[in-house]
PDB file of C-alpha atoms in Angstrom:
ATOM      1  CA  MET Q   1      -0.128  -0.001  -0.008  1.00 45.00           C
ATOM      2  CA  ALA Q   2       2.923   2.318   0.055  1.00 50.00           C
ATOM      3  CA  LEU Q   3       3.002   2.682  -3.511  1.00 48.00           C
ATOM      4  CA  GLY Q   4      -0.484   4.500  -3.487  1.00 46.00           C
ATOM      5  CA  PRO Q   5       0.776   7.585  -1.578  1.00 50.00           C
ATOM      6  CA  ALA Q   6       3.929   7.623  -3.778  1.00 49.00           C
ATOM      7  CA  LEU Q   7       1.680   8.020  -6.887  1.00 49.00           C
ATOM      8  CA  GLY Q   8      -0.533  10.651  -5.236  1.00 50.00           C
ATOM      9  CA  ILE Q   9      -3.299   8.179  -4.865  1.00 50.00           C
ATOM     10  CA  SER Q  10      -4.909   7.643  -1.413  1.00 51.00           C
ATOM     11  CA  THR Q  11      -4.549   4.182   0.216  1.00 49.00           C
ATOM     12  CA  GLN Q  12      -8.285   4.059   0.324  1.00 50.00           C
ATOM     13  CA  VAL Q  13      -8.661   4.112  -3.363  1.00 49.00           C
ATOM     14  CA  VAL Q  14      -5.829   1.576  -3.815  1.00 48.00           C
ATOM     15  CA  PHE Q  15      -7.498  -0.568  -1.360  1.00 49.00           C
ATOM     16  CA  PHE Q  16     -10.862  -0.346  -3.039  1.00 50.00           C
ATOM     17  CA  ARG Q  17      -9.164  -1.171  -6.327  1.00 49.00           C
ATOM     18  CA  ALA Q  18      -7.788  -4.211  -4.901  1.00 49.00           C
ATOM     19  CA  LEU Q  19     -11.203  -5.284  -3.554  1.00 51.00           C
ATOM     20  CA  THR Q  20     -12.816  -4.982  -6.842  1.00 50.00           C
ATOM     21  CA  SER Q  21      -9.771  -5.941  -8.913  1.00 48.00           C
ATOM     22  CA  ARG Q  22     -10.944  -3.423 -11.632  1.00 48.00           C
ATOM     23  CA  ALA Q  23     -10.027   0.230 -12.003  1.00 47.00           C
ATOM     24  CA  ILE Q  24     -13.477   0.977 -13.373  1.00 46.00           C
ATOM     25  CA  PHE Q  25     -15.033   0.472  -9.814  1.00 49.00           C
ATOM     26  CA  SER Q  26     -12.633   2.805  -7.990  1.00 52.00           C
ATOM     27  CA  LEU Q  27     -14.092   6.073  -6.782  1.00 55.00           C
ATOM     28  CA  PRO Q  28     -12.102   9.171  -5.800  1.00 61.00           C
ATOM     29  CA  VAL Q  29     -11.864   9.561  -2.141  1.00 62.00           C
ATOM     30  CA  ASN Q  30     -13.047  13.161  -2.431  1.00 64.00           C
ATOM     31  CA  TYR Q  31     -16.418  12.043  -3.656  1.00 65.00           C
ATOM     32  CA  LEU Q  32     -16.762   9.446  -0.915  1.00 62.00           C
ATOM     33  CA  ARG Q  33     -15.843  11.992   1.710  1.00 67.00           C
ATOM     34  CA  ARG Q  34     -17.971  14.718   0.346  1.00 69.00           C
ATOM     35  CA  ASN Q  35     -21.035  12.586   0.249  1.00 70.00           C
ATOM     36  CA  ASN Q  36     -20.201  10.994   3.673  1.00 72.00           C
ATOM     37  CA  VAL Q  37     -19.891   7.507   2.189  1.00 69.00           C
ATOM     38  CA  THR Q  38     -17.559   5.311   3.813  1.00 72.00           C
ATOM     39  CA  LEU Q  39     -15.909   2.227   2.159  1.00 72.00           C
ATOM     40  CA  ASN Q  40     -17.794   0.044   4.545  1.00 75.00           C
ATOM     41  CA  ARG Q  41     -21.248   1.763   3.504  1.00 76.00           C
ATOM     42  CA  LEU Q  42     -20.274   1.506  -0.238  1.00 71.00           C
ATOM     43  CA  ILE Q  43     -19.598  -2.191   0.191  1.00 79.00           C
ATOM     44  CA  GLN Q  44     -22.867  -2.743   1.921  1.00 77.00           C
ATOM     45  CA  THR Q  45     -24.808  -1.090  -0.699  1.00 75.00           C
ATOM     46  CA  VAL Q  46     -23.194  -3.011  -3.488  1.00 73.00           C
ATOM     47  CA  ALA Q  47     -23.798  -6.233  -1.584  1.00 71.00           C
ATOM     48  CA  ALA Q  48     -27.316  -5.486  -0.983  1.00 69.00           C
ATOM     49  CA  THR Q  49     -27.873  -4.463  -4.647  1.00 72.00           C
ATOM     50  CA  ALA Q  50     -26.199  -7.906  -5.670  1.00 65.00           C
ATOM     51  CA  VAL Q  51     -28.362  -9.937  -3.238  1.00 62.00           C
ATOM     52  CA  CYS Q  52     -31.602  -8.276  -4.544  1.00 57.00           C
ATOM     53  CA  GLY Q  53     -30.581  -9.095  -8.198  1.00 59.00           C
ATOM     54  CA  MET Q  54     -29.845 -12.678  -7.279  1.00 60.00           C
ATOM     55  CA  LEU Q  55     -33.210 -12.983  -5.450  1.00 58.00           C
ATOM     56  CA  ALA Q  56     -34.959 -11.551  -8.499  1.00 57.00           C
ATOM     57  CA  ALA Q  57     -33.327 -14.079 -10.756  1.00 54.00           C
ATOM     58  CA  CYS Q  58     -34.283 -16.984  -8.628  1.00 53.00           C
ATOM     59  CA  ALA Q  59     -37.962 -15.740  -8.455  1.00 46.00           C
ATOM     60  CA  THR Q  60     -39.055 -17.611 -11.810  1.00 43.00           C
ATOM     61  CA  THR Q  61     -42.302 -19.452 -11.462  1.00 47.00           C
ATOM     62  CA  GLU Q  62     -42.662 -23.038 -12.628  1.00 49.00           C
ATOM     63  CA  PRO Q  63     -44.968 -23.844 -15.459  1.00 50.00           C
ATOM     64  CA  GLN Q  64     -48.536 -24.547 -14.275  1.00 53.00           C
ATOM     65  CA  LEU Q  65     -49.766 -27.999 -14.435  1.00 56.00           C
ATOM     66  CA  ASP Q  66     -52.665 -28.884 -16.770  1.00 55.00           C
ATOM     67  CA  ALA Q  67     -55.734 -30.733 -15.984  1.00 58.00           C
ATOM     68  CA  SER Q  68     -54.202 -34.147 -16.163  1.00 60.00           C
ATOM     69  CA  GLY Q  69     -51.368 -32.995 -13.591  1.00 59.00           C
ATOM     70  CA  SER Q  70     -48.471 -33.034 -15.863  1.00 58.00           C
ATOM     71  CA  ARG Q  71     -46.550 -30.184 -17.168  1.00 54.00           C
ATOM     72  CA  PRO Q  72     -47.553 -28.728 -20.477  1.00 58.00           C
ATOM     73  CA  THR Q  73     -45.280 -29.642 -23.437  1.00 60.00           C
ATOM     74  CA  ALA Q  74     -44.188 -27.063 -25.988  1.00 55.00           C
ATOM     75  CA  ALA Q  75     -46.715 -28.214 -28.463  1.00 53.00           C
ATOM     76  CA  ARG Q  76     -49.616 -27.995 -25.975  1.00 57.00           C
ATOM     77  CA  ALA Q  77     -48.363 -24.513 -24.989  1.00 54.00           C
ATOM     78  CA  ARG Q  78     -48.318 -23.393 -28.691  1.00 53.00           C
ATOM     79  CA  GLU Q  79     -51.728 -25.087 -29.178  1.00 55.00           C
ATOM     80  CA  GLN Q  80     -53.182 -22.972 -26.322  1.00 57.00           C
ATOM     81  CA  GLN Q  81     -51.899 -19.771 -27.924  1.00 59.00           C
ATOM     82  CA  GLN Q  82     -53.946 -20.404 -31.160  1.00 60.00           C
ATOM     83  CA  LEU Q  83     -56.762 -17.985 -31.640  1.00 62.00           C
ATOM     84  CA  LYS Q  84     -60.186 -19.614 -32.208  1.00 67.00           C
ATOM     85  CA  PHE Q  85     -62.755 -17.754 -34.362  1.00 63.00           C
ATOM     86  CA  GLN Q  86     -66.162 -19.004 -35.338  1.00 66.00           C
ATOM     87  CA  LEU Q  87     -66.095 -18.039 -38.896  1.00 73.00           C
ATOM     88  CA  ALA Q  88     -68.646 -18.307 -41.656  1.00 72.00           C
ATOM     89  CA  SER Q  89     -69.201 -21.141 -44.104  1.00 82.00           C
ATOM     90  CA  GLY Q  90     -70.256 -20.299 -47.669  1.00 87.00           C
ATOM     91  CA  VAL Q  91     -69.166 -18.167 -50.576  1.00 92.00           C
ATOM     92  CA  TYR Q  92     -66.174 -15.706 -50.046  1.00 91.00           C
ATOM     93  CA  ARG Q  93     -66.105 -12.762 -52.582  1.00 93.00           C
ATOM     94  CA  CYS Q  94     -62.467 -11.646 -53.245  1.00 92.00           C
ATOM     95  CA  GLU Q  95     -60.614  -9.029 -55.216  1.00 91.00           C
ATOM     96  CA  LEU Q  96     -60.861  -8.978 -59.008  1.00 88.00           C
ATOM     97  CA  GLY Q  97     -64.208 -10.835 -58.815  1.00 89.00           C
ATOM     98  CA  GLN Q  98     -62.804 -14.157 -57.690  1.00 90.00           C
ATOM     99  CA  ARG Q  99     -64.707 -16.287 -55.330  1.00 90.00           C
ATOM    100  CA  VAL Q 100     -63.730 -19.070 -52.874  1.00 92.00           C
ATOM    101  CA  GLU Q 101     -66.350 -21.500 -51.271  1.00 94.00           C
ATOM    102  CA  ILE Q 102     -65.590 -22.619 -47.642  1.00 90.00           C
ATOM    103  CA  GLN Q 103     -67.312 -25.403 -45.754  1.00 91.00           C
ATOM    104  CA  ARG Q 104     -66.415 -25.779 -42.185  1.00 85.00           C
ATOM    105  CA  ASP Q 105     -66.499 -29.315 -40.721  1.00 83.00           C
ATOM    106  CA  ALA Q 106     -68.923 -29.391 -37.747  1.00 82.00           C
ATOM    107  CA  ARG Q 107     -67.212 -32.368 -36.130  1.00 85.00           C
ATOM    108  CA  ASN Q 108     -63.635 -31.211 -36.488  1.00 85.00           C
ATOM    109  CA  ALA Q 109     -62.831 -27.287 -36.176  1.00 79.00           C
ATOM    110  CA  ASN Q 110     -59.352 -28.190 -37.600  1.00 85.00           C
ATOM    111  CA  LEU Q 111     -60.634 -29.118 -41.086  1.00 89.00           C
ATOM    112  CA  ILE Q 112     -62.229 -27.091 -43.871  1.00 90.00           C
ATOM    113  CA  GLU Q 113     -63.376 -27.985 -47.304  1.00 93.00           C
ATOM    114  CA  LEU Q 114     -62.304 -25.195 -49.930  1.00 91.00           C
ATOM    115  CA  ASN Q 115     -63.818 -25.020 -53.479  1.00 93.00           C
ATOM    116  CA  TRP Q 116     -61.461 -23.122 -55.604  1.00 90.00           C
ATOM    117  CA  GLN Q 117     -61.751 -22.842 -59.532  1.00 91.00           C
ATOM    118  CA  GLY Q 118     -63.787 -26.006 -59.775  1.00 91.00           C
ATOM    119  CA  SER Q 119     -61.599 -28.129 -57.529  1.00 92.00           C
ATOM    120  CA  ARG Q 120     -62.301 -29.365 -54.039  1.00 95.00           C
ATOM    121  CA  HIS Q 121     -59.569 -29.443 -51.394  1.00 94.00           C
ATOM    122  CA  THR Q 122     -59.526 -30.531 -47.806  1.00 93.00           C
ATOM    123  CA  LEU Q 123     -57.345 -28.126 -45.676  1.00 91.00           C
ATOM    124  CA  GLN Q 124     -56.111 -28.746 -42.157  1.00 92.00           C
ATOM    125  CA  ARG Q 125     -55.361 -26.230 -39.562  1.00 87.00           C
ATOM    126  CA  TYR Q 126     -51.800 -25.912 -38.553  1.00 86.00           C
ATOM    127  CA  ASP Q 127     -50.355 -23.980 -35.613  1.00 79.00           C
ATOM    128  CA  SER Q 128     -48.801 -20.581 -36.510  1.00 78.00           C
ATOM    129  CA  THR Q 129     -46.395 -18.389 -34.744  1.00 78.00           C
ATOM    130  CA  SER Q 130     -48.816 -15.646 -34.527  1.00 77.00           C
ATOM    131  CA  GLY Q 131     -51.829 -17.692 -33.371  1.00 78.00           C
ATOM    132  CA  LEU Q 132     -53.942 -16.818 -36.417  1.00 77.00           C
ATOM    133  CA  PRO Q 133     -55.941 -19.490 -38.270  1.00 81.00           C
ATOM    134  CA  ARG Q 134     -53.847 -21.028 -40.820  1.00 86.00           C
ATOM    135  CA  TYR Q 135     -55.207 -23.971 -43.076  1.00 90.00           C
ATOM    136  CA  GLU Q 136     -53.168 -25.886 -45.433  1.00 93.00           C
ATOM    137  CA  ASP Q 137     -53.379 -28.531 -48.170  1.00 93.00           C
ATOM    138  CA  ARG Q 138     -49.815 -29.417 -48.207  1.00 92.00           C
ATOM    139  CA  LYS Q 139     -50.097 -31.890 -50.952  1.00 93.00           C
ATOM    140  CA  ASN Q 140     -51.553 -29.194 -53.421  1.00 92.00           C
ATOM    141  CA  GLY Q 141     -49.570 -26.253 -51.998  1.00 93.00           C
ATOM    142  CA  LEU Q 142     -52.627 -24.257 -50.915  1.00 94.00           C
ATOM    143  CA  LEU Q 143     -52.794 -22.046 -47.884  1.00 92.00           C
ATOM    144  CA  TRP Q 144     -56.014 -20.377 -46.449  1.00 90.00           C
ATOM    145  CA  ILE Q 145     -55.386 -17.703 -43.849  1.00 88.00           C
ATOM    146  CA  ASP Q 146     -58.785 -17.054 -42.115  1.00 83.00           C
ATOM    147  CA  LEU Q 147     -59.317 -13.836 -40.265  1.00 81.00           C
ATOM    148  CA  PRO Q 148     -62.583 -12.193 -39.089  1.00 80.00           C
ATOM    149  CA  TRP Q 149     -62.086  -9.027 -41.352  1.00 84.00           C
ATOM    150  CA  LYS Q 150     -60.540 -10.733 -44.329  1.00 87.00           C
ATOM    151  CA  SER Q 151     -59.064 -13.955 -45.672  1.00 90.00           C
ATOM    152  CA  VAL Q 152     -56.603 -14.783 -48.316  1.00 92.00           C
ATOM    153  CA  LEU Q 153     -55.722 -17.927 -50.431  1.00 94.00           C
ATOM    154  CA  MET Q 154     -52.139 -18.406 -51.185  1.00 92.00           C
ATOM    155  CA  ASP Q 155     -50.102 -20.530 -53.405  1.00 93.00           C
ATOM    156  CA  VAL Q 156     -47.410 -21.915 -50.946  1.00 90.00           C
ATOM    157  CA  ASN Q 157     -44.928 -22.721 -53.558  1.00 91.00           C
ATOM    158  CA  SER Q 158     -44.722 -19.349 -55.206  1.00 92.00           C
ATOM    159  CA  GLY Q 159     -45.644 -17.425 -52.077  1.00 90.00           C
ATOM    160  CA  ARG Q 160     -48.330 -15.324 -53.967  1.00 93.00           C
ATOM    161  CA  PRO Q 161     -51.807 -14.837 -53.195  1.00 92.00           C
ATOM    162  CA  LEU Q 162     -54.411 -16.721 -55.481  1.00 93.00           C
ATOM    163  CA  ALA Q 163     -57.349 -14.948 -53.991  1.00 93.00           C
ATOM    164  CA  ASN Q 164     -56.835 -11.824 -51.777  1.00 92.00           C
ATOM    165  CA  GLU Q 165     -59.208  -9.579 -49.609  1.00 92.00           C
ATOM    166  CA  CYS Q 166     -61.749 -12.384 -49.304  1.00 91.00           C
ATOM    167  CA  LYS Q 167     -64.911 -11.543 -47.340  1.00 91.00           C
ATOM    168  CA  ALA Q 168     -67.900 -13.729 -46.585  1.00 87.00           C
ATOM    169  CA  ALA Q 169     -70.995 -12.756 -48.494  1.00 81.00           C
ATOM    170  CA  GLN Q 170     -73.221 -12.894 -45.271  1.00 70.00           C
ATOM    171  CA  GLY Q 171     -71.360 -10.728 -42.506  1.00 51.00           C
ATOM    172  CA  LYS Q 172     -68.283 -12.823 -41.717  1.00 43.00           C
ATOM    173  CA  ALA Q 173     -66.969 -10.052 -39.539  1.00 42.00           C
ATOM    174  CA  ALA Q 174     -69.927 -10.067 -37.245  1.00 39.00           C
ATOM    175  CA  ALA Q 175     -69.741 -13.789 -36.828  1.00 42.00           C
ATOM    176  CA  GLY Q 176     -65.973 -13.693 -35.921  1.00 41.00           C
ATOM    177  CA  ARG Q 177     -66.162 -10.712 -33.522  1.00 37.00           C
ATOM    178  CA  GLN Q 178     -68.828 -12.592 -31.442  1.00 36.00           C
ATOM    179  CA  SER Q 179     -66.575 -15.339 -30.403  1.00 38.00           C
ATOM    180  CA  MET Q 180     -63.081 -14.273 -30.581  1.00 39.00           C
ATOM    181  CA  THR Q 181     -61.338 -16.364 -27.925  1.00 40.00           C
ATOM    182  CA  SER Q 182     -57.991 -17.595 -27.103  1.00 41.00           C
ATOM    183  CA  GLY Q 183     -56.903 -20.914 -25.863  1.00 43.00           C
TER     184      GLY Q 183
END
């Protein structure tokens, strides 16, 4: 510690640098004295802050158990985040005079029948990262994104819309708003 005064640095600063082992944390003694902060008080404050940070990090909650008493899997959690809309069946009128006919399966909400340009396709709902309804016919490369305010039929291979701004002829938006639920 004799080196400190020889360099014009107080022994308290040298001691504090030795405690922290980094010059970044050294504080001028004048600041400590001016604010009536002792080295012990400074160390107590830093220690208290560190303890609070560690306690906050340990305060994570465990995932809640589902009805069967088991922890939810990632697939089950994603499924619970999917939005469920009761949307209309029937004819959807789209931009450029196009039309798409949708028949919803009463027994299975994850299936729809889509009639497009004279061909009938069965589309299955797949989970989406946004939670929005996404029905696909992976064999034929068709994707129906189904929203209460509009829907779109996409060609999965090219990424282009086949039918855009599709709206049900008989008040699809009103039917969708009535039962917008999640999970």
